[in-house]
PDB file of C-alpha atoms in Angstrom:
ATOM      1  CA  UNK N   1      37.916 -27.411  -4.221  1.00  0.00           C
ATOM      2  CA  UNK N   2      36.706 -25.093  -6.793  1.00  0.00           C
ATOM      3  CA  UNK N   3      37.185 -21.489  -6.811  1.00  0.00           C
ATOM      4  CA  UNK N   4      34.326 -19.203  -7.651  1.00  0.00           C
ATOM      5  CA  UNK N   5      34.770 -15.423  -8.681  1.00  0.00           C
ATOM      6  CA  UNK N   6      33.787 -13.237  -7.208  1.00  0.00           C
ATOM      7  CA  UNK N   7      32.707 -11.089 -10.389  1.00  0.00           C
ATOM      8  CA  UNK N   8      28.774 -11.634 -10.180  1.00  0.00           C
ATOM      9  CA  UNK N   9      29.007 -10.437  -6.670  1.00  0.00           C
ATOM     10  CA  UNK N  10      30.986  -6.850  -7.868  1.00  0.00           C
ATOM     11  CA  UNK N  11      28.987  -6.806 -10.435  1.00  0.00           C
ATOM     12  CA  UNK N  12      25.515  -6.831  -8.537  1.00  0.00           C
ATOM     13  CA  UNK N  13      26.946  -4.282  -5.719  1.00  0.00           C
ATOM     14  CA  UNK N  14      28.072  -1.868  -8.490  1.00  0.00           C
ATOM     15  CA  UNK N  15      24.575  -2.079 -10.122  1.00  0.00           C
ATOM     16  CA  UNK N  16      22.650  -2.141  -6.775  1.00  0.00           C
ATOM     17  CA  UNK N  17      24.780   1.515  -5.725  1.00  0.00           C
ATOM     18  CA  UNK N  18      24.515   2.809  -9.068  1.00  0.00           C
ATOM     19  CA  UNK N  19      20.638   3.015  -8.921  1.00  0.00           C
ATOM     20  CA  UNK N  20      21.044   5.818  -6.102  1.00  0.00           C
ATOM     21  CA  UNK N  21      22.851   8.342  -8.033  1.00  0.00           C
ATOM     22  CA  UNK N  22      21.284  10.826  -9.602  1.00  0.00           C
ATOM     23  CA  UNK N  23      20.696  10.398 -13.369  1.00  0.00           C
ATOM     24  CA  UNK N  24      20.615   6.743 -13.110  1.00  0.00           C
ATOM     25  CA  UNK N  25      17.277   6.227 -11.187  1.00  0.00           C
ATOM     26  CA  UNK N  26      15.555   6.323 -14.618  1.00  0.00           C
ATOM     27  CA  UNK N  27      16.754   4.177 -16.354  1.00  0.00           C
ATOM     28  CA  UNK N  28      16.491   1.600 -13.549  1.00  0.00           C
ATOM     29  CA  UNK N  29      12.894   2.103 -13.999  1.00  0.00           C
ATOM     30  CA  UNK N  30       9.844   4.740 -13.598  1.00  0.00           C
ATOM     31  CA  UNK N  31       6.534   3.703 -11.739  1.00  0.00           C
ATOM     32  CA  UNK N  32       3.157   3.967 -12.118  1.00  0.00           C
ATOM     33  CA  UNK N  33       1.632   3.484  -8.278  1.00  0.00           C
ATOM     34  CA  UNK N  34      -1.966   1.953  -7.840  1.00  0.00           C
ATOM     35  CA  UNK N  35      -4.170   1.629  -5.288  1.00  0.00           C
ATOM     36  CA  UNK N  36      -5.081  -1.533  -4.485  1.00  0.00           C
ATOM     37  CA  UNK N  37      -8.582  -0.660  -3.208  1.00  0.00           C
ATOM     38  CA  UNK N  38      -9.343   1.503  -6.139  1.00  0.00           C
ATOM     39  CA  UNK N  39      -7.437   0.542  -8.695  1.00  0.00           C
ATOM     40  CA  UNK N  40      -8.626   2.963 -11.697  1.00  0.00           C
ATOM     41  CA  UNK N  41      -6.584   5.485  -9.941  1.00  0.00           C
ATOM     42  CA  UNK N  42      -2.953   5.736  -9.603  1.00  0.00           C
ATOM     43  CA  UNK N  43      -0.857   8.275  -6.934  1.00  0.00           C
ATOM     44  CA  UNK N  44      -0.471  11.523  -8.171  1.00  0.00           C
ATOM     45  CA  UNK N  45       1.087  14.777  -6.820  1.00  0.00           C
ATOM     46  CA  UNK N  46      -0.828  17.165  -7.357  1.00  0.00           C
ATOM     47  CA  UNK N  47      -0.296  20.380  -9.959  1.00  0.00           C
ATOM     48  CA  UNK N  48       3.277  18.580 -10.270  1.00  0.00           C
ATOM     49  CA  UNK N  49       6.063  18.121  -8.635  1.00  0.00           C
ATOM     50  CA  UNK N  50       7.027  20.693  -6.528  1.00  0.00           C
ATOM     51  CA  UNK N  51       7.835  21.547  -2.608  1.00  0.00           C
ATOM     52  CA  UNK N  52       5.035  21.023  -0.341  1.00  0.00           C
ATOM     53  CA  UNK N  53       2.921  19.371  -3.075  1.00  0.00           C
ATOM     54  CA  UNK N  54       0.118  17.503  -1.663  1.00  0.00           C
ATOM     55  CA  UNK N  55      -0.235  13.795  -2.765  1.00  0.00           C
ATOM     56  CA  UNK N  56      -3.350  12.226  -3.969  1.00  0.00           C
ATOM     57  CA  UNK N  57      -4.889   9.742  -6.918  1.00  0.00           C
ATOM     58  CA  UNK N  58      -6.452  10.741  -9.774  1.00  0.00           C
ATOM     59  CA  UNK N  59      -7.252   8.503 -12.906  1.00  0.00           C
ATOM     60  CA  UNK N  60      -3.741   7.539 -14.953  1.00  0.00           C
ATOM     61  CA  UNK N  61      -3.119   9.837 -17.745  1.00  0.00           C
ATOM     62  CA  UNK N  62       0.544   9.322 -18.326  1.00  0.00           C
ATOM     63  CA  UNK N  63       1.235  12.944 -17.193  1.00  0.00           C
ATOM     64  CA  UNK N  64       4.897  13.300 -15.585  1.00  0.00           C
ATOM     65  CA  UNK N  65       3.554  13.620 -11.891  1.00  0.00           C
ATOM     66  CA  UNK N  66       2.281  10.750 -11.917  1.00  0.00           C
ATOM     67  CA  UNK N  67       5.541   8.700 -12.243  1.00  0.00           C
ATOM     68  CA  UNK N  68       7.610   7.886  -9.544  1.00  0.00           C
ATOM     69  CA  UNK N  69      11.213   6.197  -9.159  1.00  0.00           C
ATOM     70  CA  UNK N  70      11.493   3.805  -6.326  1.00  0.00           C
ATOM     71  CA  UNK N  71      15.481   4.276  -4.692  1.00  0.00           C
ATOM     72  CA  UNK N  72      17.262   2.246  -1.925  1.00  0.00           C
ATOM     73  CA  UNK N  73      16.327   4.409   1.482  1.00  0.00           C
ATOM     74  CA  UNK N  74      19.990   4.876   2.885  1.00  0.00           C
ATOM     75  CA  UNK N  75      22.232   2.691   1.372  1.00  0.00           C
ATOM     76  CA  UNK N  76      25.330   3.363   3.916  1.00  0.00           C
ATOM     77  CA  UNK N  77      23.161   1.964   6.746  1.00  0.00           C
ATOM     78  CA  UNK N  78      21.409  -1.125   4.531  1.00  0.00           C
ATOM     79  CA  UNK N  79      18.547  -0.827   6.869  1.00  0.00           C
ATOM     80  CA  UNK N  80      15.953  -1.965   3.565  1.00  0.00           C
ATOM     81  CA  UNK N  81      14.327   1.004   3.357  1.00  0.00           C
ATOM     82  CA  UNK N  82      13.224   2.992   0.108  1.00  0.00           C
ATOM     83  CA  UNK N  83      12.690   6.453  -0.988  1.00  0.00           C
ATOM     84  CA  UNK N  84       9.981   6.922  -3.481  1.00  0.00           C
ATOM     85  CA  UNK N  85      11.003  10.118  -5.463  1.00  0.00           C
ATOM     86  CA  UNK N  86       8.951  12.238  -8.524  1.00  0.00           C
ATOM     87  CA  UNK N  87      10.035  11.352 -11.439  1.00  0.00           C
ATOM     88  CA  UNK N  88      10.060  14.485 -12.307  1.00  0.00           C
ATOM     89  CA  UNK N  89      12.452  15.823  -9.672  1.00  0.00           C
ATOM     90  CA  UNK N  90      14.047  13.105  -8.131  1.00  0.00           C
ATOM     91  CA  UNK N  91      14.854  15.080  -5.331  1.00  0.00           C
ATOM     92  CA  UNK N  92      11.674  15.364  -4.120  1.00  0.00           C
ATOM     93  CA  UNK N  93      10.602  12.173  -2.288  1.00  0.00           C
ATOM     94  CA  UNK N  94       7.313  11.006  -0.306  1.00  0.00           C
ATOM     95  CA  UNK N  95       7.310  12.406   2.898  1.00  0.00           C
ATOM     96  CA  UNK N  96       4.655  12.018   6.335  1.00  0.00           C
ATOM     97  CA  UNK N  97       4.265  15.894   6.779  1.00  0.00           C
ATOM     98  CA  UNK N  98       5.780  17.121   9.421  1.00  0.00           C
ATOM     99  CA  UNK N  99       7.242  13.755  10.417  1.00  0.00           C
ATOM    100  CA  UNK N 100       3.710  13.331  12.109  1.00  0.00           C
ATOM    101  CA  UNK N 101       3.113   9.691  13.355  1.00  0.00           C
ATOM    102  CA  UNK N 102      -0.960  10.746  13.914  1.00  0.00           C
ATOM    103  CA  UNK N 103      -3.679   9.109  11.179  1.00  0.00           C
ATOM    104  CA  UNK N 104      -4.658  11.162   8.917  1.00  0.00           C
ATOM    105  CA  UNK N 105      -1.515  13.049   8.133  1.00  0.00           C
ATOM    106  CA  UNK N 106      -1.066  14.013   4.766  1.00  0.00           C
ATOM    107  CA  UNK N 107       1.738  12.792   2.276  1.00  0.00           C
ATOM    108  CA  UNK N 108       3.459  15.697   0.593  1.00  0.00           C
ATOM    109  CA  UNK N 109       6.863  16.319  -1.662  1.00  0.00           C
ATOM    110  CA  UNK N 110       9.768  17.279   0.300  1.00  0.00           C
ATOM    111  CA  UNK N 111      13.257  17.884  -0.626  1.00  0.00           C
ATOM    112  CA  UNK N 112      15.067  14.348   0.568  1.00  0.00           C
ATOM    113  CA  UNK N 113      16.620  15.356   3.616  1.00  0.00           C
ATOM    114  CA  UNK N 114      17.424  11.326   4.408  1.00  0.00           C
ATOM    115  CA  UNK N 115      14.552  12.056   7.526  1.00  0.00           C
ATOM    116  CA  UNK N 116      12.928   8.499   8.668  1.00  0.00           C
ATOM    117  CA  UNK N 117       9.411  10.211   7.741  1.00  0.00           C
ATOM    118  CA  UNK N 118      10.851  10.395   4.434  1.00  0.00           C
ATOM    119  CA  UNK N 119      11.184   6.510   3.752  1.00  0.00           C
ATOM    120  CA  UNK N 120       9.117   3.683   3.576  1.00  0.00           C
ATOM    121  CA  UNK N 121       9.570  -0.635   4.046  1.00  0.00           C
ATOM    122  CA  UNK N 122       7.938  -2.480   1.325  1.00  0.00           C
ATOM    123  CA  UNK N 123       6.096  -5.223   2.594  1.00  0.00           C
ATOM    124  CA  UNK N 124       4.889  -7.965  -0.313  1.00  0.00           C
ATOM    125  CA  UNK N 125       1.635  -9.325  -0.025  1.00  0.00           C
ATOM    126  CA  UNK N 126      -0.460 -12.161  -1.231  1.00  0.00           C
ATOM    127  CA  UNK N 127      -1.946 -10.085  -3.853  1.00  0.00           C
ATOM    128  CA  UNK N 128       1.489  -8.874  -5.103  1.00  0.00           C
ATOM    129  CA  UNK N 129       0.599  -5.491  -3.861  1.00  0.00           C
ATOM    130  CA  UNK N 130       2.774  -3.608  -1.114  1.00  0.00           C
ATOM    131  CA  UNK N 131       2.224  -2.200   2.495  1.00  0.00           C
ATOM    132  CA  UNK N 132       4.565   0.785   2.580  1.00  0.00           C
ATOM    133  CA  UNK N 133       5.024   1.074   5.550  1.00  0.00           C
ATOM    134  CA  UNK N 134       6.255   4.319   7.580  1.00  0.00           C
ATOM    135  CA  UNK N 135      10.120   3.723   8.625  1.00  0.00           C
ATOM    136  CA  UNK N 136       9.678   6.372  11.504  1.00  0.00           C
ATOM    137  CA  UNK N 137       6.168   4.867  12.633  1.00  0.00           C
ATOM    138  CA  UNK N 138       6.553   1.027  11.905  1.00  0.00           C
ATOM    139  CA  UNK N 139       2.974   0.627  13.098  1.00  0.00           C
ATOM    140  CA  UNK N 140       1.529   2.990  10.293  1.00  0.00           C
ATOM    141  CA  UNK N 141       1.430   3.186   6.125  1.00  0.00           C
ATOM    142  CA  UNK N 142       0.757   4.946   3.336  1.00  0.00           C
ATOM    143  CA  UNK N 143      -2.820   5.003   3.325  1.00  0.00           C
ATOM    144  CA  UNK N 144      -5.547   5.587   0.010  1.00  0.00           C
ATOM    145  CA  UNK N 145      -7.876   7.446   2.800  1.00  0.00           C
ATOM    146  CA  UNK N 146     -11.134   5.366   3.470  1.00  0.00           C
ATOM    147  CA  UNK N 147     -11.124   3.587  -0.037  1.00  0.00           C
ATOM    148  CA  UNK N 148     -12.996   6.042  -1.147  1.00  0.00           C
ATOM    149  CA  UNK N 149     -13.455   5.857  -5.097  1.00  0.00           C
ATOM    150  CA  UNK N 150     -12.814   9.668  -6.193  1.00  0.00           C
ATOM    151  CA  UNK N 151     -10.009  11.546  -7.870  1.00  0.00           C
ATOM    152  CA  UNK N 152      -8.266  14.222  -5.614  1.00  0.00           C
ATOM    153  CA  UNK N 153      -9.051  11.409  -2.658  1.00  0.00           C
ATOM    154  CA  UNK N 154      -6.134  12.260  -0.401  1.00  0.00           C
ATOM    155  CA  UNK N 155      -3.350  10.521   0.787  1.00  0.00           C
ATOM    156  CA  UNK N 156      -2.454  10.105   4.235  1.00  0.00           C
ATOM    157  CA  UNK N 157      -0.751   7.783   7.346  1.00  0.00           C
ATOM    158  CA  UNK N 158      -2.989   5.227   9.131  1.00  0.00           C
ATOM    159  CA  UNK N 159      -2.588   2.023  11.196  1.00  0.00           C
ATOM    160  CA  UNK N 160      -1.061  -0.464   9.580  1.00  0.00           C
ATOM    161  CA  UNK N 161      -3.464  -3.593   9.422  1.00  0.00           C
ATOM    162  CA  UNK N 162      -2.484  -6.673   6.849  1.00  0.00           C
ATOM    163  CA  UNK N 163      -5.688  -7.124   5.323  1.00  0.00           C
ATOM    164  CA  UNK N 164      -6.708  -3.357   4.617  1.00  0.00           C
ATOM    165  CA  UNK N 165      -6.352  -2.499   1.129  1.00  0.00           C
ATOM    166  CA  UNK N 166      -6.469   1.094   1.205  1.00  0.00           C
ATOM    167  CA  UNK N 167      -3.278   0.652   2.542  1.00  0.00           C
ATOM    168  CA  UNK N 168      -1.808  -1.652  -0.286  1.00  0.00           C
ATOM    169  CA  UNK N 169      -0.364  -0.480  -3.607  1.00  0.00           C
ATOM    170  CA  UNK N 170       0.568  -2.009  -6.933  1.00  0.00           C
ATOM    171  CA  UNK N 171       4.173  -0.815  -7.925  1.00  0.00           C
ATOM    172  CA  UNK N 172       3.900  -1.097 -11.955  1.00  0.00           C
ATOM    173  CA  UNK N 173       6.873  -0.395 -14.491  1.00  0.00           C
ATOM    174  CA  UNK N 174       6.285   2.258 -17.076  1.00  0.00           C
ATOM    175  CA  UNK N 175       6.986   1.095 -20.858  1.00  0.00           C
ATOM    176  CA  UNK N 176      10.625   0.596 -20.905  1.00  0.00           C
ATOM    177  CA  UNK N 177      12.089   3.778 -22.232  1.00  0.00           C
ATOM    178  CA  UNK N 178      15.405   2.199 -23.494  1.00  0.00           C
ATOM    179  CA  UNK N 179      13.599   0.038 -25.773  1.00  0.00           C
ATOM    180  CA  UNK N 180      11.304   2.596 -26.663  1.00  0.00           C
ATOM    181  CA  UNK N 181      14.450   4.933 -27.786  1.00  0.00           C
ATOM    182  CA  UNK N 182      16.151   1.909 -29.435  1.00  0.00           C
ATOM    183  CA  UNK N 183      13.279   0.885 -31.219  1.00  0.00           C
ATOM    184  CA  UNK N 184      12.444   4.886 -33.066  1.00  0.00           C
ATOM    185  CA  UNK N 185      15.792   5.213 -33.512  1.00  0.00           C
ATOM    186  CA  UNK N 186      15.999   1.802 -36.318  1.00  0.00           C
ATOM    187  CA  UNK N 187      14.820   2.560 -39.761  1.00  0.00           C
ATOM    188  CA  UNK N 188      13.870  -0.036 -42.083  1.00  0.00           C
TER     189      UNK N 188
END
């Protein structure tokens, strides 16, 4: 019988619980979030991320609110869901307001206070887009309200339904920033 280590196994855990710690999140990776329905427009909070910020999508223009850090949801209880955070401030997360379960409520920042409305299930679909679905109303998700093609189109919870793509999202890596540092730093 042949013994295996169990070194790829530490190794992975330590990695997987290092991306939760503050700092680290970065350089794990930065977001750009798309709608599926419109996808010329990519989730932005609005004026920057700050308290009470309202969410909505506006065309991508690199600008720091519109980046966002995707973090395990509670990692003590393993239950698979995520925290999406400003990358900005990462302690500022997507949050239902008010905890609401109702369609139509808005998405806003909120200091992470580990509240269910405050994380989401990613659910893969045949597209390669996600549902993110609300982890304190399974039946709901993150919504791009109605579709509709405008910047400043809001953001809000609405029945969850598999085949709606206002309520699917591409989650796309920013240029990798190590590289990018690595690479300006080497001189010819």
């Amino acid at each position: 019988m042949r013994f295996k280590s169990p070194l790829p196994f530490v190794i992975a855990t330590i990695l997987f619980f290092l991306r939760g710690t503050p700092g680290a999140a970065e350089d794990w990776g930065v977001y750009r979030i798309v709608s599926a329905s419109a996808s010329e427009f990519v989730l932005e909070a609005v004026g920057g991320a700050k308290e009470g910020t309202v969410v909505s999508i506006q065309k991508p223009n690199a600008a720091a609110n519109q980046k966002w850090v995707v973090l395990p949801g509670d990692v003590a209880k393993d239950d698979g869901s995520v925290k999406i955070a400003a990358a900005q401030d990462q302690s500022l997360v997507l949050t239902v307001e008010k905890g609401s379960k109702n369609n139509g409520s808005l998405i806003v920042l909120e200091k992470d206070r580990g509240e269910a409305f405050q994380r989401w299930v990613l659910k893969k679909t045949e597209s390669g887009a996600y549902s993110l679905i609300a982890k304190h109303a399974p039946e709901q998700g993150l919504d791009h309200f109605g579709g509709v093609r405008e910047a400043g189109t809001r953001i809000d919870l609405w029945t969850y339904s598999a085949n709606d793509a206002h309520l699917q999202w591409f989650i796309r890596p920013m240029a990798d920033r190590k590289s990018t540092r690595l690479n300006s730093s080497h001189r010819t």
